[in-house]
C-alpha positions as semicolon CSV with decimal commas, in nm:
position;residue;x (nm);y (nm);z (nm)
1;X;4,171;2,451;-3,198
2;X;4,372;2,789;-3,150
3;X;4,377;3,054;-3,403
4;X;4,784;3,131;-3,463
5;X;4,719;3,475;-3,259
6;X;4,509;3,391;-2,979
7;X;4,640;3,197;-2,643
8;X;4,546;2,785;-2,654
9;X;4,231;2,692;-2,543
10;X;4,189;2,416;-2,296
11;X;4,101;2,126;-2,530
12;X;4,462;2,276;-2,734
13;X;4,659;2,066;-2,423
14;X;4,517;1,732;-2,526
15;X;4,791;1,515;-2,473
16;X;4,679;1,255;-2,727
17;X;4,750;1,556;-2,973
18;X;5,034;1,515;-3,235
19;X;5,341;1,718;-3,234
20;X;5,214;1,874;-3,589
21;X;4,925;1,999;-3,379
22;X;5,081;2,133;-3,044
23;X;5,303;2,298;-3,259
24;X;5,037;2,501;-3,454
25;X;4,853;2,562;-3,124
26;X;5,173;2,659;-2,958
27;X;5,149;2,398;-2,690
28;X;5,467;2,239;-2,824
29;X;5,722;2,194;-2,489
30;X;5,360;2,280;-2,281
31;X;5,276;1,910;-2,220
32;X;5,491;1,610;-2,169
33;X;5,619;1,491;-2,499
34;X;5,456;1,141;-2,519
35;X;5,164;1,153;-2,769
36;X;4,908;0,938;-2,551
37;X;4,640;0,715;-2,659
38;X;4,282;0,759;-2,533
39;X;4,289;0,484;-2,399
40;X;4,601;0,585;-2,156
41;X;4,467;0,883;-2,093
42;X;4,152;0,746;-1,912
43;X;4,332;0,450;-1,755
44;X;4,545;0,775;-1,556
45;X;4,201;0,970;-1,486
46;X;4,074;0,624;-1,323
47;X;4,351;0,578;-1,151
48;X;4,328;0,940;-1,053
49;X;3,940;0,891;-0,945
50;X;4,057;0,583;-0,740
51;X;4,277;0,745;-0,529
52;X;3,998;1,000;-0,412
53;X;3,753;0,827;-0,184
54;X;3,571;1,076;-0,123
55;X;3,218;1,153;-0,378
56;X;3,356;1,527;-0,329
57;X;3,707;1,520;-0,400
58;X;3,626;1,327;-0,769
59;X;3,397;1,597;-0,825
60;X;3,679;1,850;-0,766
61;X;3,957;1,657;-0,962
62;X;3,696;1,610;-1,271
63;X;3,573;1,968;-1,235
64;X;3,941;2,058;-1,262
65;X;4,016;1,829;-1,589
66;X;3,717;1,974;-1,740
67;X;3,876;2,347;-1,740
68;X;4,197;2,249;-1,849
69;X;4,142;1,937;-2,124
70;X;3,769;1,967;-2,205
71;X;3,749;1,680;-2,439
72;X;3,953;1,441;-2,215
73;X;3,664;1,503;-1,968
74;X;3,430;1,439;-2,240
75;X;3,563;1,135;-2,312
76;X;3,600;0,978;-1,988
77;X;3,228;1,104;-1,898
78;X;3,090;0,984;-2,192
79;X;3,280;0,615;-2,203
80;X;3,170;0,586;-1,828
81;X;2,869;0,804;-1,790
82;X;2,709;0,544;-1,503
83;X;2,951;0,584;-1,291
84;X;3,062;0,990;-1,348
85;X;2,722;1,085;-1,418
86;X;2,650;1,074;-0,994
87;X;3,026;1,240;-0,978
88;X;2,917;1,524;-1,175
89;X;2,568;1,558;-1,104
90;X;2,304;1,437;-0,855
91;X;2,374;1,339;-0,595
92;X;2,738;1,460;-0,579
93;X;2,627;1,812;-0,696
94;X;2,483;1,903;-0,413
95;X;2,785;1,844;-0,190
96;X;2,984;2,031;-0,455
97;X;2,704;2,380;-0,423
98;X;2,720;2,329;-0,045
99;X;3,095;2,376;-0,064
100;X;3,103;2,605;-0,375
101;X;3,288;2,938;-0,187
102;X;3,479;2,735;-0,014
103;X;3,628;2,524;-0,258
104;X;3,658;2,776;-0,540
105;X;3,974;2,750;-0,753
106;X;3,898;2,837;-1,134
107;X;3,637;3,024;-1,292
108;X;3,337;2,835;-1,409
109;X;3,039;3,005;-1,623
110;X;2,874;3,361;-1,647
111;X;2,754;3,562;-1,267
112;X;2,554;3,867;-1,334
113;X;2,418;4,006;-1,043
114;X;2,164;4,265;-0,934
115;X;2,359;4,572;-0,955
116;X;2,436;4,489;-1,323
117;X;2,056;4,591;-1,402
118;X;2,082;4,808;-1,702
119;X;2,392;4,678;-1,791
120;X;2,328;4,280;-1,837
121;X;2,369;4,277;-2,203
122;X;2,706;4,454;-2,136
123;X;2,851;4,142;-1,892
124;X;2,711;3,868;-2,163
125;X;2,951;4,048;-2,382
126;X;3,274;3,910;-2,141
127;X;3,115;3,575;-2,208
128;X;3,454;3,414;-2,441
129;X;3,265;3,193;-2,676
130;X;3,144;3,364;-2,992
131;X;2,871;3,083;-3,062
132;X;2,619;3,016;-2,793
133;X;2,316;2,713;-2,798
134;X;2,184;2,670;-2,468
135;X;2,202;2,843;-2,110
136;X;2,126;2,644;-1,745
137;X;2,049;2,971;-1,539
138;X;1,956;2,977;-1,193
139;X;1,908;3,209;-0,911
140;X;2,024;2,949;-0,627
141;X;1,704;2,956;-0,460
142;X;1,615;2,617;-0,450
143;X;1,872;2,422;-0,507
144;X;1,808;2,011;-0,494
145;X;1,680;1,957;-0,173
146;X;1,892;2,221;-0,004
147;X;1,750;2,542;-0,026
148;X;1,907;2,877;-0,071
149;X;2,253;2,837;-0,192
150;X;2,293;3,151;-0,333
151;X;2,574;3,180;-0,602
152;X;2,692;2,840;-0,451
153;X;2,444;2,704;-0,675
154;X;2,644;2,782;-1,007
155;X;2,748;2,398;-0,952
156;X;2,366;2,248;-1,119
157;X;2,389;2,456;-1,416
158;X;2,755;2,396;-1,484
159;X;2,729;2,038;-1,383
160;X;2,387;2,056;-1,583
161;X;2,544;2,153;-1,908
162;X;2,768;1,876;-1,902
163;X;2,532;1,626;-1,884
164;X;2,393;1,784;-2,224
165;X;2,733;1,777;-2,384
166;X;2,791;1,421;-2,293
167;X;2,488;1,325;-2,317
168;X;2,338;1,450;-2,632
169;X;2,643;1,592;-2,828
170;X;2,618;1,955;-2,768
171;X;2,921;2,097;-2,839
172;X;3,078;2,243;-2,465
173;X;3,185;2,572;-2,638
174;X;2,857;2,602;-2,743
175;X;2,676;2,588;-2,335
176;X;2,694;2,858;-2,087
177;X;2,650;2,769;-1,726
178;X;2,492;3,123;-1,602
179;X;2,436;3,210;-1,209
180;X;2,188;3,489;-1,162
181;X;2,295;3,669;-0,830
182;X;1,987;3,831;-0,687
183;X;2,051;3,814;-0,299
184;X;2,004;3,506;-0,067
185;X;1,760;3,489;0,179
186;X;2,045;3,212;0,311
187;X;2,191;3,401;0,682
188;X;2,442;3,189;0,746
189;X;2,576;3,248;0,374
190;X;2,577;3,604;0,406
191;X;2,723;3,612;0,724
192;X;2,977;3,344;0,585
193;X;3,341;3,520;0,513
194;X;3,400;3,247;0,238
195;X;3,087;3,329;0,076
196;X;3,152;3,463;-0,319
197;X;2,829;3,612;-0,388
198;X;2,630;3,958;-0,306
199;X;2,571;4,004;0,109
200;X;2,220;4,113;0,050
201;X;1,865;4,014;0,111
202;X;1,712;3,804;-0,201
203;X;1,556;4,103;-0,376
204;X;1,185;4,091;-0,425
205;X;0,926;3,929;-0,701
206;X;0,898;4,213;-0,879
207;X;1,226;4,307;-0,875
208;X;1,302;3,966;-0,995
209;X;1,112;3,992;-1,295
210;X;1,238;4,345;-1,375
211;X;1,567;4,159;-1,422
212;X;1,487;3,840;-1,584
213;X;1,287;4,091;-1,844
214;X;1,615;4,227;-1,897
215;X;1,842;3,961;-1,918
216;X;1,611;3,747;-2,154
217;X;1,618;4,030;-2,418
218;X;2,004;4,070;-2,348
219;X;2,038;3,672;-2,412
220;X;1,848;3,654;-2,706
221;X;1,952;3,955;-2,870
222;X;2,333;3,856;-2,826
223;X;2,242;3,483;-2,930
224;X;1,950;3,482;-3,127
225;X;1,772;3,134;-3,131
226;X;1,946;3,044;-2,784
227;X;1,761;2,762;-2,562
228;X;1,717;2,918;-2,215
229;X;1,672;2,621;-1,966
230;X;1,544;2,761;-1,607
231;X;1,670;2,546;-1,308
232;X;1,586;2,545;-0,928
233;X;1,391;2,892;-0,865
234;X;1,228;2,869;-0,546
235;X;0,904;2,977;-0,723
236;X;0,966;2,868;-1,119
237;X;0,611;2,894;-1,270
238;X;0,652;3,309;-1,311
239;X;0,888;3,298;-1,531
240;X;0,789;2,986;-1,740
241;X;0,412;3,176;-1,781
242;X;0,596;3,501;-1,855
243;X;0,863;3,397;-2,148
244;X;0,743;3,019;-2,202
245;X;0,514;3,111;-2,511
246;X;0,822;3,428;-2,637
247;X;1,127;3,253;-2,589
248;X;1,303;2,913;-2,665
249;X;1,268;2,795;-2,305
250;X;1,155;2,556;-2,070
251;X;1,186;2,456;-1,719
252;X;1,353;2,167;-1,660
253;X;1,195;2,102;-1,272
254;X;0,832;2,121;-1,372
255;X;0,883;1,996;-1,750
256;X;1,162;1,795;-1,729
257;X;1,111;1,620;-1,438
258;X;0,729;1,567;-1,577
259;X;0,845;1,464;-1,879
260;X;1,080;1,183;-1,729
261;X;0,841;1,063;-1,438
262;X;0,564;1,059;-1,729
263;X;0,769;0,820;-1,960
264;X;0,844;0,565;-1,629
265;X;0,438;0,583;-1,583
266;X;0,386;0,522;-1,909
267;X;0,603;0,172;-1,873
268;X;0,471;0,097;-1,549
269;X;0,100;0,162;-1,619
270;X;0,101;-0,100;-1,902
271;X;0,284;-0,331;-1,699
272;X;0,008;-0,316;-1,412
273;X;-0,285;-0,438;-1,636
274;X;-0,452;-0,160;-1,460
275;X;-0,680;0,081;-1,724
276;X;-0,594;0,429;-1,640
277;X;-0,940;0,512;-1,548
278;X;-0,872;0,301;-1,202
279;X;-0,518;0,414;-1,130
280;X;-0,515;0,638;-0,800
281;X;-0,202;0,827;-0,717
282;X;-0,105;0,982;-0,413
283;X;0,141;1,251;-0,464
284;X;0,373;1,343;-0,133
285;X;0,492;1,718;-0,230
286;X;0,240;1,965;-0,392
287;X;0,548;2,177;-0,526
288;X;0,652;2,318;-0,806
289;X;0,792;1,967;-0,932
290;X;0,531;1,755;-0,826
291;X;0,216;1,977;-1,013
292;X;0,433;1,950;-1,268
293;X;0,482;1,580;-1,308
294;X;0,127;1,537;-1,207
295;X;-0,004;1,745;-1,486
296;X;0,205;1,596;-1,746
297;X;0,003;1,199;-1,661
298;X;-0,264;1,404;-1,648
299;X;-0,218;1,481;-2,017
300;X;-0,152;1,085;-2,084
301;X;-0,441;1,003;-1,874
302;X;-0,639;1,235;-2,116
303;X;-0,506;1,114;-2,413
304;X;-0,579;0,745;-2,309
305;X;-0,969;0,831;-2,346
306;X;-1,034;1,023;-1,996
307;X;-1,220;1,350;-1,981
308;X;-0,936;1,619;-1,804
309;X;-1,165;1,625;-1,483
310;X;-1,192;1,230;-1,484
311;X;-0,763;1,290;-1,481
312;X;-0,728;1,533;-1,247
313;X;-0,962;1,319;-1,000
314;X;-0,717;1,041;-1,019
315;X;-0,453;1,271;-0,828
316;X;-0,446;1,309;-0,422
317;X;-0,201;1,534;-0,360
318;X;0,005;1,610;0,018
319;X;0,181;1,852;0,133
320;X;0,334;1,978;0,453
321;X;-0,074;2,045;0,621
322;X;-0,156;1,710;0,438
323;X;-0,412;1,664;0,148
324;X;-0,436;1,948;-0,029
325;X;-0,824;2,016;-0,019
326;X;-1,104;2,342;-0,090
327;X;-1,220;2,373;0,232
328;X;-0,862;2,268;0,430
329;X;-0,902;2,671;0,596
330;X;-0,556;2,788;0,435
331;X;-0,490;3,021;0,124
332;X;-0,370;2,795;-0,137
333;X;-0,088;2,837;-0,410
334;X;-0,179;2,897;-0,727
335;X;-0,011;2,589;-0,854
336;X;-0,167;2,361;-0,601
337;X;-0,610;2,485;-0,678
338;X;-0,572;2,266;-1,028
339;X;-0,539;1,910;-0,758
340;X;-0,694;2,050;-0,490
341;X;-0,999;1,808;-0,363
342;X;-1,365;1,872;-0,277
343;X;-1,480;1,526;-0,201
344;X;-1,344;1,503;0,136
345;X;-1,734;1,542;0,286
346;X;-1,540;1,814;0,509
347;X;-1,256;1,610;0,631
348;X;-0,920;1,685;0,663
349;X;-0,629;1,432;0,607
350;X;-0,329;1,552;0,782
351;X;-0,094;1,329;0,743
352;X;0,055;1,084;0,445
353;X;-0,041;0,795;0,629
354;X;-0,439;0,888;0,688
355;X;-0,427;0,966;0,320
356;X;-0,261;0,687;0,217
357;X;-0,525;0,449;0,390
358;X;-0,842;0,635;0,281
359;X;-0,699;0,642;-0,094
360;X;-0,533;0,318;-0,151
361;X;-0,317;0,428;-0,413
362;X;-0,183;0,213;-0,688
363;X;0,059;0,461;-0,737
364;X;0,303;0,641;-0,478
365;X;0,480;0,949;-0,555
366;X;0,740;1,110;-0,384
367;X;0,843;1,487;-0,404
368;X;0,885;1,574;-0,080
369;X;1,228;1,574;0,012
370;X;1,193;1,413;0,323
371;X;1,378;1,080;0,360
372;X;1,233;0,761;0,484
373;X;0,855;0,857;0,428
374;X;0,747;0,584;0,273
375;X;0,744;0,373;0,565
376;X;0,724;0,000;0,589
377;X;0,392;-0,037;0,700
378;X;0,278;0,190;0,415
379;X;0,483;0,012;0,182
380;X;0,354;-0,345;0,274
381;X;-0,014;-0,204;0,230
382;X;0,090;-0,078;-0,159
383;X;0,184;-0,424;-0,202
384;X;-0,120;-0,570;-0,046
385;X;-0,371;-0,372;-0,233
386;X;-0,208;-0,390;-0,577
387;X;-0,029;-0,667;-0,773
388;X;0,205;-0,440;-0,867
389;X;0,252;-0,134;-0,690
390;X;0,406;0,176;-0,857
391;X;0,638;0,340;-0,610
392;X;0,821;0,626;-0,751
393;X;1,051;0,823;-0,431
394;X;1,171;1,079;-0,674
395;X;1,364;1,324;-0,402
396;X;1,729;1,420;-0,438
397;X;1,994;1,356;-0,299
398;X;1,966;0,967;-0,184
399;X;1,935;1,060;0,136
400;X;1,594;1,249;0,087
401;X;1,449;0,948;-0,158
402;X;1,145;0,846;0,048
403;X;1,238;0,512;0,038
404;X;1,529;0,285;-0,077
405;X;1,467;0,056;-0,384
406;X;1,560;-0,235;-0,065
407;X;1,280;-0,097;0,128
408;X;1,028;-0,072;-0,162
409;X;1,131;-0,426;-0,323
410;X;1,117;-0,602;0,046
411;X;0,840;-0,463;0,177
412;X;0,571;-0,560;-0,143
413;X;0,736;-0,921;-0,168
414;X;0,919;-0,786;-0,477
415;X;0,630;-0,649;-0,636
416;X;0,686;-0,303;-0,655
417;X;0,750;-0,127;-0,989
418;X;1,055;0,106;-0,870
419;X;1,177;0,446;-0,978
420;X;1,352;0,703;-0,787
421;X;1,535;1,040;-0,790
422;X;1,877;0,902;-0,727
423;X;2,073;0,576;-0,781
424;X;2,035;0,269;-0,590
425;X;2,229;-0,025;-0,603
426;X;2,081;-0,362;-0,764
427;X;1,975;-0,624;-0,536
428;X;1,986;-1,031;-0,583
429;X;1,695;-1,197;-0,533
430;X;1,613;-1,581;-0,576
431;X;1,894;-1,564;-0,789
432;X;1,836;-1,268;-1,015
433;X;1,917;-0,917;-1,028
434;X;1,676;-0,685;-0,943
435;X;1,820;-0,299;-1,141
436;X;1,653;0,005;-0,995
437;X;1,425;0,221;-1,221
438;X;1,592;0,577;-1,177
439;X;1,381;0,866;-1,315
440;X;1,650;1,112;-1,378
441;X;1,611;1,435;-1,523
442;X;1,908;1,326;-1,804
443;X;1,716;1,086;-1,968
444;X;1,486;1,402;-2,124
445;X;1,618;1,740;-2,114
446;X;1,961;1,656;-2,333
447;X;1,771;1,513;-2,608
448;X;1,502;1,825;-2,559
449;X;1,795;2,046;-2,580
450;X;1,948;1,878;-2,888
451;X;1,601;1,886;-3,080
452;X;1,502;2,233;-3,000
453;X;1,860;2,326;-3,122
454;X;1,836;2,152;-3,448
455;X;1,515;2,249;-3,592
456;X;1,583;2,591;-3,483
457;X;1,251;2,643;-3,252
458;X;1,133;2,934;-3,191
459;X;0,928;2,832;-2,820
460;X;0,921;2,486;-2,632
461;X;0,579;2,395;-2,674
462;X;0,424;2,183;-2,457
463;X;0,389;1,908;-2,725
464;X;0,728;1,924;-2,776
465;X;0,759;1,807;-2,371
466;X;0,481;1,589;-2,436
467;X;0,693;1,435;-2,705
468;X;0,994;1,364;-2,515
469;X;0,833;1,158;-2,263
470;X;0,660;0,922;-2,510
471;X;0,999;0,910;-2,739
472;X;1,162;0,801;-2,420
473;X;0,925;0,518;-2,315
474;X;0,990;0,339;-2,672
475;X;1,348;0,378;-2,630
476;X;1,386;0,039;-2,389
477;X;1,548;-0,240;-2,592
478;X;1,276;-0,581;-2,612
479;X;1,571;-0,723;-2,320
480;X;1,518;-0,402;-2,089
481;X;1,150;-0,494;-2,118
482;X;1,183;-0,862;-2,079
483;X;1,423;-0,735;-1,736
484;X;1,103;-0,592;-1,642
485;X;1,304;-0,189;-1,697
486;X;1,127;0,109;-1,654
487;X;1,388;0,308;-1,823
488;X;1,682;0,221;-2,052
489;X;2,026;0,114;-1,980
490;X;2,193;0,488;-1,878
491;X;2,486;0,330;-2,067
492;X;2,310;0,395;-2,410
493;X;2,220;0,762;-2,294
494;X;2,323;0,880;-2,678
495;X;2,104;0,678;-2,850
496;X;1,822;0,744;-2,621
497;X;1,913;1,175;-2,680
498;X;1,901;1,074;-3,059
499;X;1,545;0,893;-3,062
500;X;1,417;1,166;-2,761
501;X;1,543;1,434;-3,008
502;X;1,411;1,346;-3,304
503;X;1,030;1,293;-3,115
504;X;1,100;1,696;-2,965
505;X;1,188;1,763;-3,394
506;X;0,882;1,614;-3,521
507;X;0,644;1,801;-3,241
508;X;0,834;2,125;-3,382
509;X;0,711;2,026;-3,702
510;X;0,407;1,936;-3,649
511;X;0,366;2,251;-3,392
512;X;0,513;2,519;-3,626
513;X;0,767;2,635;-3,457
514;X;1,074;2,477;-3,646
515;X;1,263;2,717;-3,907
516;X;1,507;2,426;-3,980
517;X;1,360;2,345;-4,344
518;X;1,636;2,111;-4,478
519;X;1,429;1,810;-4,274
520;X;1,134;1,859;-4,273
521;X;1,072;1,589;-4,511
522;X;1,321;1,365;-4,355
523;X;1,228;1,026;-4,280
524;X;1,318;0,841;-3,941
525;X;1,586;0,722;-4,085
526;X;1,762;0,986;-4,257
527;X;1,658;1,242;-3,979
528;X;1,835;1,005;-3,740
529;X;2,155;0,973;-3,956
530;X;2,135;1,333;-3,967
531;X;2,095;1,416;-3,613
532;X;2,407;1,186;-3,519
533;X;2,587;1,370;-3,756
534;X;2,557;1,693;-3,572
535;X;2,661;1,570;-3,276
536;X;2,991;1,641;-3,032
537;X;3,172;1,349;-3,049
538;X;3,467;1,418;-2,796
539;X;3,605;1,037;-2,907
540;X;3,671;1,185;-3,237
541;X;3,775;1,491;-3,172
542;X;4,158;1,416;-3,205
543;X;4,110;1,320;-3,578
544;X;3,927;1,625;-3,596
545;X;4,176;1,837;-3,531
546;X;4,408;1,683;-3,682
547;X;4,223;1,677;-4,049
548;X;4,228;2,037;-3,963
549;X;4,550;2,147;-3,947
550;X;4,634;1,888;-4,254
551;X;4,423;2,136;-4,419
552;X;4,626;2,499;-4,282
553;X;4,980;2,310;-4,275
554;X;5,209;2,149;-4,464
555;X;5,264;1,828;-4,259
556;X;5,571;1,769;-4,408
557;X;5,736;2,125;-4,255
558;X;5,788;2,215;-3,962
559;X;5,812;2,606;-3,915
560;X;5,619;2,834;-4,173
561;X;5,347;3,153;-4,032
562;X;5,134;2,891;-3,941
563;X;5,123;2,853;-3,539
564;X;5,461;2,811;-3,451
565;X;5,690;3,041;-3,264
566;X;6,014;2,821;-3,182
């Protein structure tokens, strides 16, 4: 709501707004007259949505609602989040960054670039919102399964930040979507006249760091207690080693993506019979995302009674020269030595196939970005060796998943224990419905978000990840179980936030690092009434406002120094 002397904000244009209210935030005769329901509001949005056929163009038209009626777009995402989550996010996203320059209308979160060194703190301070929570920052480097975007990435963290308003109840003024413009090492983007962002080369490591050492003390000095969520660096394990253990931050490609990928295993393991101690998994991408989902089952494998060597030997991992080995003759990135293998008696697997065959996983990993890799042959050996195979293609967009959940379901006779990246459709089988397992990144980071923010940590500790996954793999109602569900129903993504919040509160607290002291001796119950409580609820926000002006106005006037100008 609009202070009497400052210009409406874009939530002020709500149409389901009374006249009392447009008339203290002087957007009286600025809308239509009709004071809408919410319910007519979304049924025009639909209709809107319908009309598009293309994934794109309802990314556009609900980018566009979001700048100009915030909680309208709250609404609808929340009320619908199955079917706008993909609009808004993976897989859609990426389309949107590809097309970012070229399809730029209305300003959308925070650039700083490279020539604002020494002056960073100076362009947070154009940032509108007084009252700050959490940042999605990004260089552009690596964005999805597209590469070097450049600026044109500012679409993950705004579409990013969304997500953890809808989904966990942040409050929207409270997020801010920030692009880091350090070069591209993109050509055809610099050479690109469309192209919005610095024409230079991507400036070096070090000169990367210089930066980000400025900006994070600029960030936290302007918002103290601010979450900083890294997303899509080419290389992201510099800066989560450098300001992981000073700053409230975490990455959500190597954590996040662990952390969700970890709580699927968790489900699937128990559902195999298998003891951990005999699970083998073959990991296809040795990147940043894949070490990091590998060593966060490492940690589970560990904490189910394996020594950390007898974990890490249950990991094969492949990249683009094939199993990542000691003696394999190249030089080795750092992240990959911790999974690297020295019981191949000298021989080199060079492809996923030969490793697939001398390993006979019971567990199949994909991080590769390289559709269609899990081929049918190797697919119909998974389900030969194991009675239920765990086959996780976790690449986005869909058409980099290394499999479809058709393929994987077909191909084992139906036995394979499914997760992927992106959606897939259900399938009917015999008469049932077989639902997809999707590990996305949403189930996790909103509700780490939300916790971090209310118990006021001061770092994202690692048991705090930890904490997540495990709070998300209870989270499956006794009928998603029964279904046979790796995950929960995405339509309950606010309860799952809540109970994944409340796990990353209680790891705070049992970790140290909380400063919220009003629950610490909460129990479940009250900490989860307590924890809804603080919550965005854009389906309420109406009433909100108009309790609010109640309170500044006499309802019964019109006119008065309050607001209105007629």
């Amino acid at each position: 709501m609009s202070a009497a002397h400052l210009p409406p904000a874009p939530g002020d244009y709500d149409t389901s707004h009374s006249t009392t209210v447009r008339k203290y935030n002087r957007t009286y005769g600025l809308v239509p007259p009709a004071v809408e329901s919410l319910d007519v509001q979304a049924s025009r949005c639909l209709k809107q949505l319908e009309r598009r056929p293309q994934s794109i163009d309802k990314y556009l038209y609900l980018s566009s609602l979001r700048s100009t009626n915030v909680h309208l777009f709250y609404r609808l995402v929340s009320q619908h989040i199955k079917d706008m989550a993909p609009l808004i996010y993976t897989p859609t996203v990426g389309d949107g960054c590809l097309q970012w320059s070229h399809n730029y209308v209305q300003p959308e979160g925070l650039y700083i670039s490279y020539s604002d060194r020494g002056h960073i703190a100076s362009v947070l301070h154009n940032w509108p919102q007084v009252n700050v929570e959490i940042t999605v920052v990004t260089d552009g480097s690596r964005i999805l399964g597209l590469g070097d975007l450049g600026i044109n990435g500012m679409g993950i963290p705004v579409g990013k930040l969304s997500l953890y308003v809808a989904c966990a109840g942040i409050r929207p003024e409270a997020t801010l979507p920030l692009m880091l413009d350090l070069g591209t090492g993109n050509k055809s983007l610099r050479e690109d006249p469309l192209y919005m962002g610095s024409r230079r080369e991507k400036v070096s490591a070090q000169e990367e760091k210089e930066f980000l050492d400025e900006l994070m003390v600029a960030l936290t000095e302007k918002w103290p207690g601010i979450v900083i969520q890294f997303e899509d660096f080419k290389n992201p394990f510099p800066a989560l080693e450098t300001y992981g253990g000073k700053y409230t931050c975490f990455n959500d490609d190597i954590q996040g993506t662990g952390a969700v990928v970890l709580a699927g295993i968790i489900s699937a393991v128990k559902r195999t019979g298998v003891p951990v101690k005999d699970q083998r998994a073959v990991f296809f991408g040795a990147g940043s995302a894949g070490v990091g989902v590998a060593k966060q089952i490492v940690e589970y494998f560990m904490r189910e009674g394996l020594t950390e060597d007898e974990a890490r030997r249950c990991f094969w991992l492949v990249d683009t020269k094939g199993l990542v080995t000691n003696d394999r003759g190249d030089k080795l990135a750092e992240h990959k030595i911790y999974f690297s293998r020295d019981d191949n008696a000298g021989k080199q697997y060079k492809t996923l196939e030969e490793v697939v065959d001398h390993v006979r996983p019971t567990i199949l990993m994909g991080l590769s970005t390289i559709g269609g890799a899990f081929t049918p042959d190797m697919l119909t050996k998974m389900g030969q060796w194991n009675e239920h195979p765990i086959i996780f293609p976790l690449s986005n967009p869909s058409a980099n998943s290394e499999c479809t959940f058709e393929d994987a379901l077909k191909h084992t006779n139906y036995k394979a224990l499914f997760a992927s990246g992106s959606p897939f459709a259900s399938i009917e089988h015999d008469g049932k419905l077989e639902t997809p397992g999707q590990g996305n990144n949403m189930y996790v980071f909103p509700g780490i978000g939300l916790g971090t923010i209310l118990s006021k940590a001061t770092t994202i500790t690692q048991s705090m990840i930890y904490a997540s996954a495990t709070s998300l793999s209870t989270s499956l109602h006794p009928s998603e179980v029964s279904q046979g569900w790796l995950y929960p129903e995405l339509a309950r993504i606010r309860d799952v936030s809540v109970i994944v919040a409340m796990g990353v509160i209680k790891a705070a607290q049992e970790a140290g690092v909380d400063r919220e002291q009003s629950i610490k001796s909460m129990g479940n119950e009250e900490l989860e009434k307590w924890v809804r409580s603080k919550m965005y609820d854009p389906t309420t926000e109406t009433q909100r406002v108009e309790e609010e002006v109640q309170g500044l106005t006499d309802p019964s006037k019109w006119g008065g120094n309050r607001g209105s100008h007629l």
